[in-house]
């Protein structure tokens, strides 16, 4: 019972903190309705981050200024850090993202060379997996895959874009999930009939 109460309290506190975030400087003429709209967009981004990326996104702060989402804070996972931008871009009204998220410092000391080698290997593996997912999407839904963007970080794939119907969305998600090496798929696909 406490868990059911506790989670909404955390989410409500996060949304209040997000909505209360001070926007960048602007003239008095720019305030008013836009403040409310931007606070709503910031809340939409926060909810999407929590929904798609989970608890690691709990401490992410979001500011919105003229269609640009600014992501601030520290996260534990590189996947959260990198995929947060894709999630924010999936929100209608967000045109750009300034991703200022940082990884929390690691506990075990590591040499600069070790970190560089590990990061390079991860980037290469992610790029190869992105290509495999993209190829599977093309094979499964044909030309509609060209309107989708795939981003992979540490085996977590986000698929963002639009398709004309729910059937193609389901096929796209199944193709991405069925790609060897994909641990999780973050669904950022919109259905927009033609």
XYZ file of N, CA, C and O in Angstrom:
776
model
N 0.822 -1.193 0.000
C 0.000 0.000 0.000
C 0.861 1.249 0.000
O 0.569 2.197 -0.697
N 1.930 1.260 0.778
C 2.796 2.427 0.818
C 3.431 2.694 -0.543
O 3.607 3.831 -0.919
N 3.770 1.643 -1.278
C 4.383 1.819 -2.588
C 3.448 2.555 -3.535
O 3.876 3.437 -4.261
N 2.178 2.238 -3.508
C 1.220 2.908 -4.392
C 1.119 4.399 -4.081
O 0.925 5.195 -4.957
N 1.222 4.761 -2.833
C 1.152 6.171 -2.454
C 2.477 6.855 -2.753
O 2.515 7.954 -3.257
N 3.567 6.177 -2.467
C 4.894 6.759 -2.590
C 5.230 7.135 -4.024
O 5.729 8.219 -4.283
N 4.943 6.275 -5.000
C 5.278 6.544 -6.399
C 4.576 7.793 -6.913
O 5.225 8.677 -7.453
N 3.255 7.946 -6.733
C 2.629 9.182 -7.205
C 3.190 10.429 -6.507
O 3.284 11.481 -7.109
N 3.547 10.296 -5.223
C 4.108 11.449 -4.521
C 5.425 11.853 -5.161
O 5.684 13.037 -5.386
N 6.275 10.873 -5.502
C 7.546 11.181 -6.167
C 7.291 11.818 -7.523
O 7.890 12.828 -7.877
N 6.364 11.244 -8.295
C 6.069 11.793 -9.614
C 5.491 13.195 -9.507
O 5.870 14.092 -10.255
N 4.592 13.402 -8.557
C 4.000 14.730 -8.390
C 5.066 15.734 -7.984
O 5.120 16.852 -8.506
N 5.958 15.348 -7.065
C 7.024 16.257 -6.646
C 7.960 16.562 -7.807
O 8.405 17.701 -7.985
N 8.235 15.564 -8.635
C 9.104 15.776 -9.796
C 8.455 16.733 -10.780
O 9.115 17.615 -11.326
N 7.151 16.564 -11.017
C 6.459 17.448 -11.953
C 6.384 18.870 -11.418
O 6.549 19.835 -12.160
N 6.143 19.022 -10.106
C 6.108 20.357 -9.522
C 7.474 21.009 -9.641
O 7.595 22.172 -10.024
N 8.539 20.240 -9.360
C 9.893 20.790 -9.475
C 10.184 21.171 -10.918
O 10.785 22.202 -11.195
N 9.727 20.320 -11.849
C 9.950 20.590 -13.273
C 9.197 21.842 -13.711
O 9.743 22.712 -14.374
N 7.945 21.954 -13.317
C 7.136 23.092 -13.725
C 7.625 24.372 -13.073
O 7.504 25.449 -13.637
N 8.229 24.264 -11.891
C 8.715 25.451 -11.206
C 10.098 25.871 -11.630
O 10.632 26.858 -11.136
N 10.721 25.145 -12.540
C 12.061 25.490 -12.984
C 12.033 26.834 -13.682
O 11.212 27.072 -14.550
N 12.949 27.680 -13.296
C 12.977 29.028 -13.862
C 13.425 28.981 -15.311
O 14.449 28.392 -15.624
N 12.661 29.583 -16.235
C 13.066 29.607 -17.634
C 14.203 30.584 -17.844
O 14.493 31.413 -17.001
N 14.848 30.484 -19.020
C 15.899 31.428 -19.352
C 15.304 32.823 -19.463
O 14.100 32.982 -19.568
N 16.155 33.834 -19.452
C 15.674 35.212 -19.444
C 14.803 35.497 -20.655
O 15.050 35.042 -21.752
N 13.740 36.275 -20.427
C 12.858 36.699 -21.502
C 12.155 37.973 -21.069
O 12.066 38.280 -19.896
N 11.644 38.682 -22.012
C 10.985 39.951 -21.708
C 9.599 39.700 -21.122
O 9.033 38.625 -21.244
N 9.051 40.731 -20.489
C 7.732 40.610 -19.874
C 6.661 40.286 -20.915
O 5.682 39.612 -20.620
N 6.837 40.746 -22.160
C 5.851 40.496 -23.217
C 5.793 39.022 -23.598
O 4.781 38.544 -24.105
N 6.893 38.278 -23.378
C 6.939 36.865 -23.753
C 6.285 35.955 -22.717
O 6.047 34.796 -22.985
N 6.035 36.459 -21.509
C 5.521 35.602 -20.445
C 4.015 35.412 -20.587
O 3.395 35.914 -21.496
N 3.431 34.703 -19.661
C 1.984 34.489 -19.693
C 1.643 33.126 -20.233
O 2.035 32.124 -19.676
N 0.906 33.116 -21.356
C 0.456 31.862 -21.946
C 1.590 30.932 -22.322
O 1.471 29.727 -22.200
N 2.695 31.515 -22.781
C 3.814 30.664 -23.176
C 4.422 29.961 -21.965
O 4.872 28.824 -22.076
N 4.455 30.624 -20.798
C 4.973 29.984 -19.595
C 4.180 28.724 -19.271
O 4.748 27.691 -18.935
N 2.873 28.828 -19.376
C 2.009 27.683 -19.089
C 2.243 26.587 -20.121
O 2.385 25.412 -19.777
N 2.322 26.957 -21.394
C 2.564 25.983 -22.457
C 3.913 25.286 -22.266
O 4.016 24.072 -22.387
N 4.950 26.066 -21.933
C 6.281 25.490 -21.752
C 6.346 24.603 -20.514
O 7.007 23.563 -20.524
N 5.651 24.984 -19.453
C 5.590 24.135 -18.257
C 4.890 22.822 -18.592
O 5.303 21.751 -18.130
N 3.841 22.894 -19.413
C 3.151 21.676 -19.840
C 4.044 20.780 -20.684
O 4.060 19.564 -20.501
N 4.802 21.384 -21.608
C 5.740 20.605 -22.423
C 6.818 19.969 -21.551
O 7.189 18.807 -21.748
N 7.327 20.736 -20.584
C 8.351 20.196 -19.682
C 7.802 18.998 -18.909
O 8.482 17.976 -18.757
N 6.567 19.102 -18.455
C 5.936 17.985 -17.743
C 5.747 16.789 -18.674
O 5.983 15.642 -18.272
N 5.357 17.033 -19.929
C 5.208 15.941 -20.902
C 6.543 15.225 -21.128
O 6.595 13.996 -21.207
N 7.614 16.007 -21.243
C 8.949 15.407 -21.452
C 9.334 14.583 -20.229
O 9.806 13.452 -20.352
N 9.126 15.135 -19.029
C 9.470 14.407 -17.795
C 8.710 13.084 -17.718
O 9.293 12.053 -17.387
N 7.405 13.136 -17.989
C 6.605 11.913 -17.936
C 7.099 10.887 -18.952
O 7.190 9.699 -18.650
N 7.418 11.337 -20.162
C 7.916 10.421 -21.190
C 9.259 9.823 -20.776
O 9.508 8.627 -20.986
N 10.137 10.637 -20.192
C 11.438 10.125 -19.734
C 11.246 9.049 -18.678
O 11.880 7.988 -18.737
N 10.370 9.305 -17.731
C 10.124 8.312 -16.685
C 9.460 7.059 -17.254
O 9.821 5.937 -16.893
N 8.520 7.252 -18.165
C 7.810 6.124 -18.762
C 8.733 5.260 -19.613
O 8.715 4.038 -19.529
N 9.564 5.904 -20.436
C 10.387 5.166 -21.391
C 11.733 4.712 -20.824
O 12.255 3.671 -21.211
N 12.317 5.496 -19.906
C 13.672 5.197 -19.424
C 13.706 4.739 -17.968
O 14.747 4.316 -17.480
N 12.600 4.840 -17.266
C 12.518 4.302 -15.914
C 13.107 5.203 -14.837
O 13.281 6.407 -15.016
N 13.424 4.556 -13.702
C 13.837 5.279 -12.499
C 15.113 6.087 -12.673
O 15.333 7.063 -11.936
N 15.976 5.714 -13.590
C 17.219 6.467 -13.781
C 16.932 7.892 -14.240
O 17.745 8.789 -14.052
N 15.760 8.125 -14.806
C 15.397 9.470 -15.280
C 14.719 10.301 -14.193
O 14.360 11.451 -14.427
N 14.582 9.761 -13.002
C 13.858 10.448 -11.938
C 14.480 11.790 -11.564
O 13.770 12.748 -11.272
N 15.810 11.892 -11.578
C 16.480 13.133 -11.188
C 16.756 14.073 -12.358
O 17.437 15.082 -12.186
N 16.247 13.746 -13.535
C 16.450 14.621 -14.698
C 15.519 15.826 -14.570
O 14.324 15.679 -14.340
N 16.099 17.009 -14.694
C 15.308 18.246 -14.701
C 15.128 18.679 -16.148
O 16.032 18.544 -16.963
N 13.961 19.228 -16.447
C 13.647 19.639 -17.815
C 13.211 21.094 -17.807
O 12.342 21.480 -17.020
N 13.818 21.873 -18.681
C 13.378 23.241 -18.933
C 12.998 23.305 -20.404
O 13.618 22.645 -21.235
N 11.991 24.096 -20.722
C 11.596 24.278 -22.117
C 11.601 25.769 -22.415
O 11.047 26.564 -21.654
N 12.253 26.130 -23.520
C 12.309 27.521 -23.950
C 12.137 27.568 -25.462
O 12.998 27.089 -26.199
N 10.999 28.085 -25.912
C 10.702 28.256 -27.333
C 10.889 26.959 -28.137
O 11.528 26.944 -29.178
N 10.363 25.877 -27.628
C 10.422 24.603 -28.336
C 11.702 23.822 -28.131
O 11.870 22.740 -28.682
N 12.623 24.347 -27.324
C 13.865 23.631 -27.027
C 13.783 23.063 -25.617
O 13.527 23.792 -24.660
N 13.996 21.750 -25.502
C 14.029 21.106 -24.192
C 15.471 21.063 -23.718
O 16.361 20.632 -24.455
N 15.707 21.525 -22.499
C 17.036 21.472 -21.900
C 16.981 20.409 -20.815
O 16.173 20.507 -19.881
N 17.805 19.370 -20.964
C 17.833 18.261 -20.019
C 19.025 18.441 -19.091
O 20.170 18.544 -19.549
N 18.775 18.465 -17.787
C 19.807 18.746 -16.796
C 19.832 17.658 -15.732
O 18.790 17.098 -15.392
N 21.011 17.397 -15.174
C 21.126 16.470 -14.060
C 22.124 15.364 -14.336
O 22.859 15.390 -15.324
N 22.137 14.395 -13.423
C 23.035 13.249 -13.515
C 22.223 11.962 -13.536
O 21.196 11.864 -12.860
N 22.705 11.001 -14.318
C 22.049 9.700 -14.421
C 23.093 8.607 -14.228
O 24.293 8.851 -14.355
N 22.619 7.395 -13.920
C 23.528 6.275 -13.691
C 23.963 5.586 -14.977
O 25.082 5.096 -15.079
N 23.070 5.522 -15.971
C 23.326 4.715 -17.166
C 23.594 5.578 -18.394
O 22.916 6.578 -18.615
N 24.548 5.138 -19.196
C 24.842 5.825 -20.454
C 23.636 5.762 -21.387
O 23.352 6.700 -22.130
N 22.885 4.673 -21.339
C 21.701 4.543 -22.189
C 20.691 5.648 -21.863
O 20.119 6.255 -22.768
N 20.491 5.931 -20.588
C 19.573 7.002 -20.199
C 20.091 8.339 -20.698
O 19.342 9.143 -21.253
N 21.380 8.567 -20.516
C 21.994 9.839 -20.927
C 21.794 10.085 -22.422
O 21.398 11.176 -22.830
N 22.046 9.092 -23.238
C 21.989 9.287 -24.680
C 20.575 9.200 -25.255
O 20.230 9.935 -26.170
N 19.743 8.318 -24.726
C 18.407 8.128 -25.294
C 17.399 9.164 -24.803
O 16.330 9.314 -25.391
N 17.746 9.901 -23.763
C 16.845 10.947 -23.263
C 16.532 11.969 -24.353
O 15.409 12.474 -24.449
N 17.512 12.256 -25.194
C 17.297 13.217 -26.287
C 16.239 12.710 -27.259
O 15.358 13.458 -27.683
N 16.318 11.436 -27.615
C 15.339 10.853 -28.535
C 13.939 10.879 -27.930
O 12.963 11.179 -28.617
N 13.845 10.570 -26.650
C 12.544 10.580 -25.986
C 11.967 11.991 -25.994
O 10.790 12.196 -26.318
N 12.790 12.985 -25.673
C 12.315 14.379 -25.656
C 11.845 14.817 -27.042
O 10.812 15.481 -27.176
N 12.581 14.430 -28.078
C 12.205 14.813 -29.443
C 10.894 14.163 -29.889
O 10.256 14.643 -30.828
N 10.492 13.106 -29.225
C 9.237 12.441 -29.600
C 8.005 13.205 -29.106
O 6.891 12.893 -29.511
N 8.205 14.200 -28.263
C 7.086 14.979 -27.722
C 6.718 16.084 -28.699
O 7.570 16.898 -29.089
N 5.452 16.124 -29.092
C 4.981 17.148 -30.021
C 5.170 18.523 -29.380
O 4.781 18.748 -28.241
N 5.810 19.428 -30.137
C 6.100 20.770 -29.639
C 7.566 20.962 -29.303
O 8.030 22.084 -29.162
N 8.310 19.865 -29.166
C 9.757 19.950 -28.917
C 10.463 19.824 -30.258
O 10.338 18.823 -30.955
N 11.208 20.879 -30.625
C 11.912 20.904 -31.913
C 13.409 20.625 -31.773
O 14.039 20.141 -32.706
N 13.972 20.984 -30.634
C 15.408 20.788 -30.403
C 15.610 20.320 -28.965
O 14.780 20.590 -28.101
N 16.759 19.691 -28.723
C 17.089 19.265 -27.368
C 18.533 19.657 -27.074
O 19.431 19.411 -27.883
N 18.739 20.287 -25.941
C 20.073 20.585 -25.425
C 20.294 19.597 -24.287
O 19.798 19.787 -23.176
N 21.009 18.516 -24.580
C 21.199 17.434 -23.614
C 22.437 17.720 -22.771
O 23.559 17.530 -23.214
N 22.217 18.163 -21.547
C 23.314 18.460 -20.623
C 23.427 17.401 -19.528
O 24.054 17.648 -18.489
N 22.832 16.248 -19.754
C 22.897 15.185 -18.758
C 24.326 14.663 -18.632
O 25.034 14.526 -19.620
N 24.704 14.379 -17.397
C 26.029 13.829 -17.120
C 25.867 12.474 -16.434
O 24.895 12.251 -15.710
N 26.844 11.615 -16.660
C 26.858 10.342 -15.947
C 27.372 10.587 -14.541
O 28.302 11.380 -14.345
N 26.769 9.905 -13.569
C 27.271 9.986 -12.201
C 28.661 9.363 -12.183
O 28.922 8.397 -12.905
N 29.549 9.893 -11.380
C 30.911 9.348 -11.331
C 30.902 7.874 -10.935
O 30.123 7.455 -10.085
N 31.794 7.127 -11.580
C 31.927 5.706 -11.255
C 32.640 5.564 -9.927
O 33.479 6.369 -9.560
N 32.327 4.488 -9.228
C 32.921 4.267 -7.921
C 34.330 3.686 -8.016
O 35.205 4.068 -7.287
N 34.531 2.742 -8.917
C 35.839 2.097 -9.031
C 36.749 2.947 -9.925
O 36.345 3.349 -11.013
N 37.968 3.230 -9.460
C 38.879 4.027 -10.294
C 39.266 3.261 -11.550
O 39.460 2.057 -11.530
N 39.336 3.961 -12.649
C 39.658 3.381 -13.939
C 40.631 4.322 -14.639
O 40.544 5.534 -14.493
N 41.538 3.785 -15.395
C 42.484 4.653 -16.092
C 41.792 5.320 -17.274
O 40.765 4.855 -17.760
N 42.377 6.405 -17.733
C 41.835 7.127 -18.884
C 41.824 6.220 -20.108
O 40.866 6.200 -20.881
N 42.858 5.434 -20.273
C 42.958 4.522 -21.422
C 41.858 3.462 -21.352
O 41.211 3.164 -22.358
N 41.615 2.904 -20.165
C 40.562 1.899 -20.007
C 39.201 2.473 -20.377
O 38.418 1.838 -21.072
N 38.908 3.693 -19.885
C 37.627 4.327 -20.188
C 37.487 4.591 -21.681
O 36.429 4.383 -22.260
N 38.554 5.080 -22.307
C 38.504 5.387 -23.744
C 38.288 4.114 -24.559
O 37.478 4.101 -25.485
N 38.996 3.045 -24.222
C 38.852 1.784 -24.950
C 37.447 1.219 -24.778
O 36.828 0.760 -25.740
N 36.930 1.267 -23.556
C 35.596 0.755 -23.284
C 34.536 1.568 -24.023
O 33.609 1.008 -24.611
N 34.683 2.893 -24.016
C 33.716 3.761 -24.702
C 33.747 3.531 -26.202
O 32.700 3.480 -26.855
N 34.924 3.379 -26.768
C 35.055 3.155 -28.205
C 34.420 1.833 -28.607
O 33.673 1.755 -29.585
N 34.672 0.792 -27.839
C 34.092 -0.518 -28.131
C 32.566 -0.461 -28.041
O 31.856 -0.997 -28.893
N 32.042 0.222 -27.029
C 30.594 0.354 -26.871
C 29.980 1.105 -28.048
O 28.923 0.718 -28.552
N 30.626 2.191 -28.477
C 30.109 2.981 -29.600
C 30.065 2.152 -30.881
O 29.102 2.226 -31.646
N 31.104 1.369 -31.133
C 31.151 0.526 -32.331
C 30.054 -0.534 -32.275
O 29.337 -0.754 -33.252
N 29.893 -1.166 -31.120
C 28.850 -2.182 -30.970
C 27.460 -1.575 -31.159
O 26.597 -2.172 -31.816
N 27.255 -0.390 -30.599
C 25.953 0.277 -30.741
C 25.680 0.647 -32.199
O 24.567 0.476 -32.691
N 26.693 1.159 -32.896
C 26.518 1.546 -34.302
C 26.175 0.326 -35.162
O 25.297 0.395 -36.032
N 26.846 -0.788 -34.906
C 26.564 -2.012 -35.665
C 25.136 -2.502 -35.390
O 24.420 -2.917 -36.305
N 24.719 -2.423 -34.129
C 23.372 -2.860 -33.770
C 22.321 -1.942 -34.388
O 21.277 -2.416 -34.854
N 22.596 -0.638 -34.447
C 21.678 0.301 -35.114
C 21.472 -0.107 -36.572
O 20.352 -0.090 -37.076
N 22.579 -0.467 -37.238
C 22.488 -0.872 -38.644
C 21.665 -2.156 -38.796
O 20.855 -2.271 -39.709
N 21.862 -3.115 -37.892
C 21.099 -4.365 -37.963
C 19.608 -4.117 -37.738
O 18.767 -4.679 -38.434
N 19.281 -3.254 -36.757
C 17.874 -2.934 -36.505
C 17.277 -2.244 -37.734
O 16.183 -2.592 -38.188
N 18.007 -1.271 -38.293
C 17.532 -0.565 -39.487
C 17.292 -1.505 -40.654
O 16.292 -1.391 -41.372
N 18.194 -2.451 -40.840
C 18.053 -3.427 -41.915
C 16.818 -4.302 -41.687
O 16.055 -4.572 -42.624
N 16.588 -4.722 -40.446
C 15.400 -5.524 -40.135
C 14.117 -4.726 -40.358
O 13.117 -5.280 -40.820
N 14.154 -3.436 -40.021
C 12.977 -2.591 -40.253
C 12.677 -2.491 -41.744
O 11.516 -2.588 -42.161
N 13.707 -2.291 -42.554
C 13.516 -2.219 -44.008
C 12.930 -3.515 -44.551
O 12.025 -3.498 -45.387
N 13.453 -4.641 -44.065
C 12.961 -5.936 -44.532
C 11.505 -6.156 -44.122
O 10.726 -6.763 -44.867
N 11.125 -5.632 -42.960
C 9.785 -5.895 -42.429
C 8.722 -4.920 -42.950
O 7.620 -5.347 -43.308
N 9.032 -3.614 -43.004
C 7.993 -2.652 -43.396
C 8.364 -1.823 -44.623
O 7.670 -0.868 -44.965
N 9.438 -2.188 -45.279
C 9.801 -1.545 -46.542
C 10.054 -0.050 -46.426
O 10.694 0.410 -45.496
N 9.524 0.709 -47.381
C 9.814 2.146 -47.477
C 9.386 2.929 -46.233
O 9.892 4.007 -45.968
N 8.453 2.390 -45.450
C 8.010 3.086 -44.241
C 9.125 3.152 -43.194
O 9.105 4.012 -42.319
N 10.095 2.263 -43.305
C 11.234 2.292 -42.374
C 12.092 3.539 -42.587
O 12.814 3.952 -41.682
N 11.999 4.144 -43.763
C 12.800 5.333 -44.052
C 12.372 6.534 -43.206
O 13.139 7.486 -43.049
N 11.164 6.495 -42.657
C 10.703 7.600 -41.808
C 10.972 7.331 -40.325
O 10.530 8.088 -39.467
N 11.706 6.258 -40.035
C 12.023 5.916 -38.649
C 13.510 6.139 -38.378
O 14.343 5.896 -39.243
N 13.799 6.583 -37.178
C 15.185 6.778 -36.745
C 15.466 5.829 -35.592
O 14.689 5.734 -34.646
N 16.590 5.127 -35.686
C 16.974 4.169 -34.657
C 18.211 4.693 -33.945
O 19.170 5.132 -34.589
N 18.178 4.645 -32.627
C 19.326 5.011 -31.794
C 19.525 3.879 -30.807
O 18.574 3.430 -30.163
N 20.764 3.379 -30.704
C 21.052 2.278 -29.786
C 22.155 2.704 -28.826
O 23.164 3.272 -29.236
N 21.935 2.417 -27.556
C 22.939 2.648 -26.527
C 22.923 1.463 -25.573
O 21.884 1.155 -24.993
N 24.058 0.799 -25.463
C 24.201 -0.354 -24.572
C 23.117 -1.410 -24.797
O 22.580 -1.979 -23.848
N 22.748 -1.640 -26.048
C 21.752 -2.658 -26.375
C 20.314 -2.207 -26.248
O 19.398 -2.963 -26.547
N 20.079 -0.972 -25.794
C 18.719 -0.426 -25.687
C 18.472 0.398 -26.947
O 19.196 1.345 -27.233
N 17.453 0.013 -27.711
C 17.160 0.670 -28.988
C 15.909 1.530 -28.864
O 14.887 1.073 -28.374
N 16.024 2.784 -29.314
C 14.827 3.618 -29.426
C 14.488 3.708 -30.910
O 15.380 3.809 -31.748
N 13.204 3.639 -31.205
C 12.736 3.765 -32.582
C 11.749 4.927 -32.587
O 10.719 4.886 -31.919
N 12.098 5.992 -33.348
C 11.295 7.211 -33.363
C 10.936 7.570 -34.792
O 11.731 7.405 -35.703
N 9.724 8.073 -34.983
C 9.264 8.507 -36.293
C 7.784 8.242 -36.442
O 7.073 8.064 -35.453
N 7.340 8.206 -37.693
C 5.917 7.998 -37.946
C 5.701 6.872 -38.951
O 6.528 6.653 -39.839
N 4.590 6.191 -38.782
C 4.132 5.172 -39.731
C 2.643 5.427 -39.975
O 1.977 6.059 -39.159
N 2.104 4.925 -41.099
C 0.716 5.254 -41.445
C -0.355 4.480 -40.681
O -1.513 4.897 -40.668
N 0.013 3.344 -40.049
C -1.026 2.573 -39.369
C -0.429 1.731 -38.250
O 0.782 1.554 -38.157
N -1.321 1.212 -37.396
C -0.908 0.424 -36.228
C -0.239 -0.895 -36.626
O 0.621 -1.395 -35.910
N -0.659 -1.458 -37.752
C -0.072 -2.725 -38.183
C 1.419 -2.563 -38.472
O 2.229 -3.397 -38.062
N 1.776 -1.487 -39.168
C 3.189 -1.267 -39.476
C 3.977 -0.930 -38.207
O 5.130 -1.302 -38.077
N 3.342 -0.242 -37.280
C 4.011 0.045 -36.007
C 4.318 -1.263 -35.280
O 5.432 -1.469 -34.799
N 3.334 -2.145 -35.207
C 3.535 -3.432 -34.538
C 4.631 -4.242 -35.219
O 5.479 -4.855 -34.547
N 4.626 -4.252 -36.557
C 5.670 -4.971 -37.295
C 7.042 -4.368 -37.042
O 8.040 -5.089 -36.886
N 7.122 -3.035 -36.993
C 8.396 -2.360 -36.754
C 8.940 -2.700 -35.371
O 10.133 -3.012 -35.215
N 8.076 -2.654 -34.374
C 8.522 -2.967 -33.015
C 8.954 -4.427 -32.890
O 9.962 -4.736 -32.246
N 8.206 -5.309 -33.545
C 8.561 -6.738 -33.516
C 9.918 -6.961 -34.194
O 10.744 -7.723 -33.705
N 10.150 -6.263 -35.314
C 11.431 -6.396 -36.022
C 12.583 -5.883 -35.161
O 13.646 -6.503 -35.094
N 12.378 -4.763 -34.485
C 13.435 -4.212 -33.631
C 13.702 -5.138 -32.446
O 14.860 -5.440 -32.131
N 12.636 -5.612 -31.802
C 12.790 -6.506 -30.652
C 13.436 -7.821 -31.037
O 14.153 -8.428 -30.239
N 13.199 -8.276 -32.262
C 13.746 -9.548 -32.717
C 15.176 -9.480 -33.215
O 15.746 -10.500 -33.596
N 15.767 -8.298 -33.218
C 17.145 -8.157 -33.675
C 18.083 -8.679 -32.603
O 18.041 -8.216 -31.452
N 18.937 -9.665 -32.936
C 19.882 -10.190 -31.948
C 20.761 -9.072 -31.384
O 21.299 -8.258 -32.114
N 20.865 -9.036 -30.043
C 21.664 -8.024 -29.365
C 20.833 -6.912 -28.754
O 21.316 -6.175 -27.897
N 19.571 -6.792 -29.180
C 18.698 -5.757 -28.616
C 18.128 -6.282 -27.300
O 17.466 -7.310 -27.261
N 18.406 -5.542 -26.218
C 17.922 -5.931 -24.888
C 16.542 -5.377 -24.605
O 15.746 -5.986 -23.903
N 16.269 -4.180 -25.131
C 15.011 -3.501 -24.858
C 14.742 -2.539 -26.003
O 15.666 -1.987 -26.585
N 13.454 -2.330 -26.321
C 13.071 -1.371 -27.353
C 12.212 -0.288 -26.712
O 11.254 -0.588 -25.994
N 12.575 0.963 -26.971
C 11.789 2.100 -26.503
C 10.951 2.580 -27.683
O 11.487 3.025 -28.697
N 9.644 2.465 -27.534
C 8.697 2.790 -28.597
C 8.408 4.293 -28.604
O 7.754 4.808 -27.706
N 8.904 4.983 -29.633
C 8.643 6.409 -29.829
C 7.987 6.636 -31.188
O 8.126 7.699 -31.787
N 7.274 5.625 -31.680
C 6.657 5.676 -33.007
C 5.249 6.256 -32.912
O 4.449 5.812 -32.095
N 4.964 7.230 -33.757
C 3.623 7.802 -33.877
C 2.923 7.179 -35.080
O 3.558 6.901 -36.092
N 1.616 6.970 -34.943
C 0.811 6.489 -36.057
C 0.053 7.696 -36.602
O -0.709 8.328 -35.895
N 0.306 7.986 -37.853
C -0.381 9.113 -38.519
C -0.856 8.639 -39.866
O -0.082 8.529 -40.807
N -2.127 8.339 -39.952
C -2.709 7.885 -41.213
C -2.620 8.931 -42.289
O -2.581 10.119 -42.025
N -2.565 8.482 -43.520
C -2.416 9.413 -44.652
C -3.730 9.671 -45.287
O -4.621 8.984 -45.367
